[in-house]
Amino acid sequence: MPHLTLPDSTTSLYYEFHGEGEQTLVLLNGITMTTAAWAWHVPHYTPHFRVLCLDFRGQGQSSKPDEPAYPLTEQADDLAAALTLLGVARAHVLGLSYGGMVAQHFAHRHPTRVARLVLASTLAYSDAANAAMAASWAAAQAAGGADLRFTESLPWVFGSAFLAAQQPLLAALRGIAAQHPWSAVERLTAGVLSHDARPWLAQLTQPTLVLVGNEDRLTPRYQADCLVDMLPDAHLVVLPHVGHASHLEALPAFVAETAAFFRG
């Protein structure tokens, strides 16, 4: 399986390339996602782009160093180093949830490397509500492990229609959630809790699409509005009857909106 060793010589990132397009599209995972979560999306993008998926440090098949936290700035710099090692000077970037926060820091710290930017179901800043949510999930993990934590997360992550109609898929997702080491999730979460892009969002001049579900309780509409209000060149798409997991709940619309945006 392909891995990149980062310049610190101790951290390796798992990655996958798909397609042969002239332009590169990078798909950035949510906090408990891995590259496998993009399997249904990649075939829709590869007719137009060379698609790069990767696991951040702390995720999937990448290294999980024993650190107090995985700062979002560190993840952004890891991405820059990975692109350099792969010979990608500039790319379109789609960040989902956690990946959307990393994408903001990447666009800020490495602005010439981002062509167009999609920020999907994500936060402009972590607030008291987000911190309380993280604490509740930690308490659920301590009380009942991954199974209780997944149950606790259901109304935050998914919209009503998806919860009503997708019980078999939710059962599969419950099993996948149990595979993520909690120690790594804690370090990833610690990075999120210090996120606040508001002081520099106005500096991000890349054309940006902000996408949110109208039932998203985890990264709610006011966060998307903040991004659109503060970014110089951004527009908003709201997906109806969709919760936080917009990439799953409205997969055709998600792909159609983002692919059209990246194609200009």
Tab-separated table of C-alpha atoms in Angstrom:
chain	number	residue	atom	x	y	z
A	1	MET	CA	0.000	0.000	0.000
A	2	PRO	CA	1.409	3.438	-0.883
A	3	HIS	CA	2.759	5.538	1.972
A	4	LEU	CA	4.699	8.790	2.074
A	5	THR	CA	7.337	9.437	4.707
A	6	LEU	CA	7.161	13.074	5.763
A	7	PRO	CA	10.271	15.231	6.273
A	8	ASP	CA	10.257	14.550	10.039
A	9	SER	CA	11.203	10.949	9.052
A	10	THR	CA	8.873	9.466	11.675
A	11	THR	CA	5.415	10.084	10.210
A	12	SER	CA	3.996	8.315	7.195
A	13	LEU	CA	0.750	9.089	5.401
A	14	TYR	CA	-1.305	6.590	3.444
A	15	TYR	CA	-2.536	7.869	0.083
A	16	GLU	CA	-4.283	6.756	-3.106
A	17	PHE	CA	-4.317	8.258	-6.590
A	18	HIS	CA	-7.234	7.623	-8.948
A	19	GLY	CA	-7.744	8.780	-12.529
A	20	GLU	CA	-5.561	10.523	-15.057
A	21	GLY	CA	-6.954	14.048	-15.285
A	22	GLU	CA	-4.688	17.029	-15.873
A	23	GLN	CA	-5.892	18.742	-12.700
A	24	THR	CA	-5.564	17.186	-9.240
A	25	LEU	CA	-8.475	17.101	-6.800
A	26	VAL	CA	-7.640	16.362	-3.156
A	27	LEU	CA	-10.373	14.859	-0.938
A	28	LEU	CA	-9.841	15.514	2.783
A	29	ASN	CA	-11.452	13.190	5.337
A	30	GLY	CA	-13.829	13.902	8.160
A	31	ILE	CA	-12.487	13.157	11.628
A	32	THR	CA	-13.302	9.419	11.777
A	33	MET	CA	-13.168	8.798	8.043
A	34	THR	CA	-10.513	7.039	5.985
A	35	THR	CA	-9.771	7.003	2.265
A	36	ALA	CA	-12.229	4.106	1.939
A	37	ALA	CA	-15.117	6.484	2.672
A	38	TRP	CA	-14.650	8.165	-0.716
A	39	ALA	CA	-15.093	4.949	-2.723
A	40	TRP	CA	-18.557	5.923	-4.015
A	41	HIS	CA	-17.444	9.453	-4.903
A	42	VAL	CA	-14.160	8.866	-6.709
A	43	PRO	CA	-15.703	7.373	-9.904
A	44	HIS	CA	-17.764	10.553	-10.328
A	45	TYR	CA	-14.678	12.769	-10.149
A	46	THR	CA	-12.139	10.750	-12.140
A	47	PRO	CA	-13.604	11.546	-15.596
A	48	HIS	CA	-12.432	15.122	-14.991
A	49	PHE	CA	-9.668	15.011	-12.367
A	50	ARG	CA	-6.790	13.032	-10.968
A	51	VAL	CA	-8.095	12.342	-7.468
A	52	LEU	CA	-5.864	12.140	-4.410
A	53	CYS	CA	-7.250	10.646	-1.191
A	54	LEU	CA	-5.166	10.419	1.955
A	55	ASP	CA	-5.421	9.623	5.626
A	56	PHE	CA	-4.273	12.398	7.963
A	57	ARG	CA	-1.937	11.562	10.800
A	58	GLY	CA	-4.126	9.825	13.356
A	59	GLN	CA	-6.389	8.259	10.733
A	60	GLY	CA	-6.712	4.949	8.909
A	61	GLN	CA	-3.438	3.565	7.645
A	62	SER	CA	-1.352	6.649	8.459
A	63	SER	CA	0.909	7.041	11.493
A	64	LYS	CA	-0.667	7.767	14.859
A	65	PRO	CA	2.148	9.404	16.846
A	66	ASP	CA	1.812	9.679	20.599
A	67	GLU	CA	1.260	13.436	20.847
A	68	PRO	CA	-1.097	15.448	23.088
A	69	ALA	CA	-2.963	16.711	20.007
A	70	TYR	CA	-2.786	16.790	16.223
A	71	PRO	CA	-2.987	20.542	15.501
A	72	LEU	CA	-4.835	21.550	12.344
A	73	THR	CA	-1.810	23.620	11.313
A	74	GLU	CA	0.329	20.485	11.495
A	75	GLN	CA	-2.163	18.551	9.363
A	76	ALA	CA	-2.144	21.385	6.816
A	77	ASP	CA	1.646	21.345	6.656
A	78	ASP	CA	1.602	17.540	6.345
A	79	LEU	CA	-0.664	17.947	3.316
A	80	ALA	CA	1.697	20.497	1.770
A	81	ALA	CA	4.655	18.174	2.310
A	82	ALA	CA	2.738	15.246	0.812
A	83	LEU	CA	1.823	17.221	-2.297
A	84	THR	CA	5.450	18.250	-2.742
A	85	LEU	CA	6.625	14.653	-2.463
A	86	LEU	CA	3.986	13.613	-4.998
A	87	GLY	CA	4.961	16.367	-7.431
A	88	VAL	CA	1.651	18.242	-7.174
A	89	ALA	CA	2.278	21.988	-7.222
A	90	ARG	CA	-1.358	23.120	-7.107
A	91	ALA	CA	-4.678	21.360	-6.634
A	92	HIS	CA	-8.376	21.747	-6.073
A	93	VAL	CA	-9.207	20.916	-2.450
A	94	LEU	CA	-12.433	19.479	-1.031
A	95	GLY	CA	-12.498	19.329	2.747
A	96	LEU	CA	-15.367	17.631	4.570
A	97	SER	CA	-16.047	18.449	8.238
A	98	TYR	CA	-12.642	17.978	9.940
A	99	GLY	CA	-11.076	18.024	6.480
A	100	GLY	CA	-12.768	21.367	5.841
A	101	MET	CA	-11.004	22.846	8.849
A	102	VAL	CA	-7.655	21.476	7.673
A	103	ALA	CA	-8.443	22.879	4.221
A	104	GLN	CA	-8.921	26.360	5.691
A	105	HIS	CA	-5.519	26.216	7.371
A	106	PHE	CA	-3.943	24.788	4.227
A	107	ALA	CA	-5.352	27.594	2.083
A	108	HIS	CA	-4.102	30.123	4.636
A	109	ARG	CA	-0.609	28.695	5.104
A	110	HIS	CA	-0.058	27.558	1.505
A	111	PRO	CA	-2.286	29.839	-0.590
A	112	THR	CA	-0.555	29.351	-3.949
A	113	ARG	CA	-1.193	25.616	-3.791
A	114	VAL	CA	-5.015	25.875	-3.807
A	115	ALA	CA	-6.853	26.461	-7.089
A	116	ARG	CA	-10.481	26.146	-5.934
A	117	LEU	CA	-11.757	25.248	-2.492
A	118	VAL	CA	-14.843	23.404	-1.225
A	119	LEU	CA	-15.648	23.626	2.481
A	120	ALA	CA	-18.390	21.076	3.175
A	121	SER	CA	-20.187	20.582	6.498
A	122	THR	CA	-17.469	22.302	8.484
A	123	LEU	CA	-16.689	24.929	11.134
A	124	ALA	CA	-15.270	28.412	10.833
A	125	TYR	CA	-14.492	28.216	14.550
A	126	SER	CA	-15.006	25.873	17.465
A	127	ASP	CA	-17.394	27.292	20.064
A	128	ALA	CA	-18.881	26.258	23.399
A	129	ALA	CA	-21.514	24.096	21.700
A	130	ASN	CA	-18.849	22.198	19.785
A	131	ALA	CA	-16.782	21.716	22.939
A	132	ALA	CA	-19.830	20.406	24.811
A	133	MET	CA	-20.564	17.984	21.995
A	134	ALA	CA	-16.984	16.692	22.063
A	135	ALA	CA	-17.197	16.256	25.833
A	136	SER	CA	-20.456	14.303	25.534
A	137	TRP	CA	-18.902	11.928	23.026
A	138	ALA	CA	-15.883	11.412	25.273
A	139	ALA	CA	-18.244	10.619	28.162
A	140	ALA	CA	-20.143	8.146	25.979
A	141	GLN	CA	-16.879	6.470	24.991
A	142	ALA	CA	-15.859	6.155	28.640
A	143	ALA	CA	-19.266	4.800	29.667
A	144	GLY	CA	-19.988	2.405	26.826
A	145	GLY	CA	-17.195	2.364	24.291
A	146	ALA	CA	-17.535	2.936	20.563
A	147	ASP	CA	-21.046	1.496	20.388
A	148	LEU	CA	-22.532	3.997	22.842
A	149	ARG	CA	-20.519	6.817	21.293
A	150	PHE	CA	-21.954	5.987	17.866
A	151	THR	CA	-25.489	5.892	19.265
A	152	GLU	CA	-24.931	9.259	20.963
A	153	SER	CA	-23.679	10.756	17.704
A	154	LEU	CA	-26.569	9.663	15.467
A	155	PRO	CA	-28.846	12.740	15.748
A	156	TRP	CA	-25.843	15.051	15.424
A	157	VAL	CA	-24.354	13.419	12.339
A	158	PHE	CA	-27.382	12.406	10.255
A	159	GLY	CA	-30.585	14.073	9.098
A	160	SER	CA	-34.044	12.720	9.823
A	161	ALA	CA	-34.708	11.203	6.400
A	162	PHE	CA	-31.402	9.329	6.396
A	163	LEU	CA	-31.956	7.998	9.909
A	164	ALA	CA	-35.408	6.739	8.920
A	165	ALA	CA	-34.420	5.102	5.644
A	166	GLN	CA	-30.855	3.820	6.003
A	167	GLN	CA	-30.803	1.395	8.926
A	168	PRO	CA	-28.705	-1.280	7.122
A	169	LEU	CA	-26.077	1.306	6.150
A	170	LEU	CA	-26.093	2.750	9.665
A	171	ALA	CA	-25.427	-0.720	11.059
A	172	ALA	CA	-22.396	-1.013	8.778
A	173	LEU	CA	-21.191	2.445	9.801
A	174	ARG	CA	-21.511	1.440	13.462
A	175	GLY	CA	-19.082	-1.401	12.820
A	176	ILE	CA	-16.661	0.902	11.013
A	177	ALA	CA	-16.768	3.431	13.860
A	178	ALA	CA	-15.576	0.746	16.277
A	179	GLN	CA	-12.373	0.323	14.251
A	180	HIS	CA	-11.038	3.824	14.986
A	181	PRO	CA	-8.638	3.897	17.983
A	182	TRP	CA	-10.124	6.277	20.539
A	183	SER	CA	-6.713	7.655	21.536
A	184	ALA	CA	-6.191	8.929	17.982
A	185	VAL	CA	-9.716	10.369	17.818
A	186	GLU	CA	-9.022	12.259	21.061
A	187	ARG	CA	-5.884	13.812	19.567
A	188	LEU	CA	-7.728	14.776	16.399
A	189	THR	CA	-10.537	16.297	18.473
A	190	ALA	CA	-8.068	18.285	20.576
A	191	GLY	CA	-6.897	19.945	17.375
A	192	VAL	CA	-10.446	20.909	16.453
A	193	LEU	CA	-11.178	22.516	19.830
A	194	SER	CA	-8.582	25.227	19.195
A	195	HIS	CA	-9.823	26.010	15.672
A	196	ASP	CA	-10.709	29.627	14.899
A	197	ALA	CA	-10.175	30.826	11.333
A	198	ARG	CA	-12.043	34.108	11.745
A	199	PRO	CA	-8.941	36.292	12.215
A	200	TRP	CA	-7.661	35.392	8.738
A	201	LEU	CA	-10.574	34.102	6.646
A	202	ALA	CA	-10.654	37.390	4.722
A	203	GLN	CA	-7.146	36.591	3.466
A	204	LEU	CA	-8.326	33.486	1.592
A	205	THR	CA	-8.894	34.687	-1.958
A	206	GLN	CA	-9.422	31.315	-3.631
A	207	PRO	CA	-12.857	30.774	-5.212
A	208	THR	CA	-14.743	28.839	-2.552
A	209	LEU	CA	-17.938	26.818	-2.376
A	210	VAL	CA	-19.422	26.408	1.103
A	211	LEU	CA	-21.839	23.497	1.339
A	212	VAL	CA	-24.093	22.608	4.272
A	213	GLY	CA	-27.192	20.503	4.963
A	214	ASN	CA	-30.180	22.368	6.316
A	215	GLU	CA	-30.481	19.750	9.114
A	216	ASP	CA	-26.780	19.824	10.059
A	217	ARG	CA	-26.660	19.988	13.860
A	218	LEU	CA	-22.933	19.286	14.185
A	219	THR	CA	-21.590	22.060	11.925
A	220	PRO	CA	-24.742	24.167	11.666
A	221	ARG	CA	-25.856	26.815	9.206
A	222	TYR	CA	-24.514	29.742	11.248
A	223	GLN	CA	-21.012	28.327	10.759
A	224	ALA	CA	-21.504	28.149	6.989
A	225	ASP	CA	-22.884	31.693	7.013
A	226	CYS	CA	-19.794	32.874	8.881
A	227	LEU	CA	-17.539	31.343	6.232
A	228	VAL	CA	-19.494	32.892	3.373
A	229	ASP	CA	-19.664	36.288	5.056
A	230	MET	CA	-15.931	36.446	5.773
A	231	LEU	CA	-14.430	34.811	2.678
A	232	PRO	CA	-13.918	37.277	-0.196
A	233	ASP	CA	-14.986	34.932	-3.006
A	234	ALA	CA	-17.419	32.382	-1.608
A	235	HIS	CA	-20.945	31.247	-2.293
A	236	LEU	CA	-23.254	28.977	-0.337
A	237	VAL	CA	-25.193	25.863	-1.316
A	238	VAL	CA	-27.698	24.490	1.196
A	239	LEU	CA	-28.789	20.884	0.689
A	240	PRO	CA	-32.405	20.279	1.777
A	241	HIS	CA	-33.356	17.465	4.178
A	242	VAL	CA	-29.660	16.685	4.801
A	243	GLY	CA	-27.703	16.488	8.044
A	244	HIS	CA	-23.984	16.673	8.710
A	245	ALA	CA	-23.013	13.671	6.567
A	246	SER	CA	-23.823	15.549	3.371
A	247	HIS	CA	-21.456	13.432	1.287
A	248	LEU	CA	-23.525	10.330	2.094
A	249	GLU	CA	-27.026	11.664	2.611
A	250	ALA	CA	-27.113	13.582	-0.669
A	251	LEU	CA	-24.348	11.879	-2.618
A	252	PRO	CA	-25.600	12.724	-6.156
A	253	ALA	CA	-26.192	16.393	-5.319
A	254	PHE	CA	-22.926	16.596	-3.368
A	255	VAL	CA	-20.913	15.282	-6.301
A	256	ALA	CA	-22.812	17.326	-8.893
A	257	GLU	CA	-22.391	20.614	-7.014
A	258	THR	CA	-18.720	20.112	-6.196
A	259	ALA	CA	-17.660	18.716	-9.577
A	260	ALA	CA	-19.375	21.575	-11.422
A	261	PHE	CA	-17.688	24.102	-9.146
A	262	PHE	CA	-14.235	22.621	-9.663
A	263	ARG	CA	-14.722	22.545	-13.418
A	264	GLY	CA	-15.481	26.247	-13.327
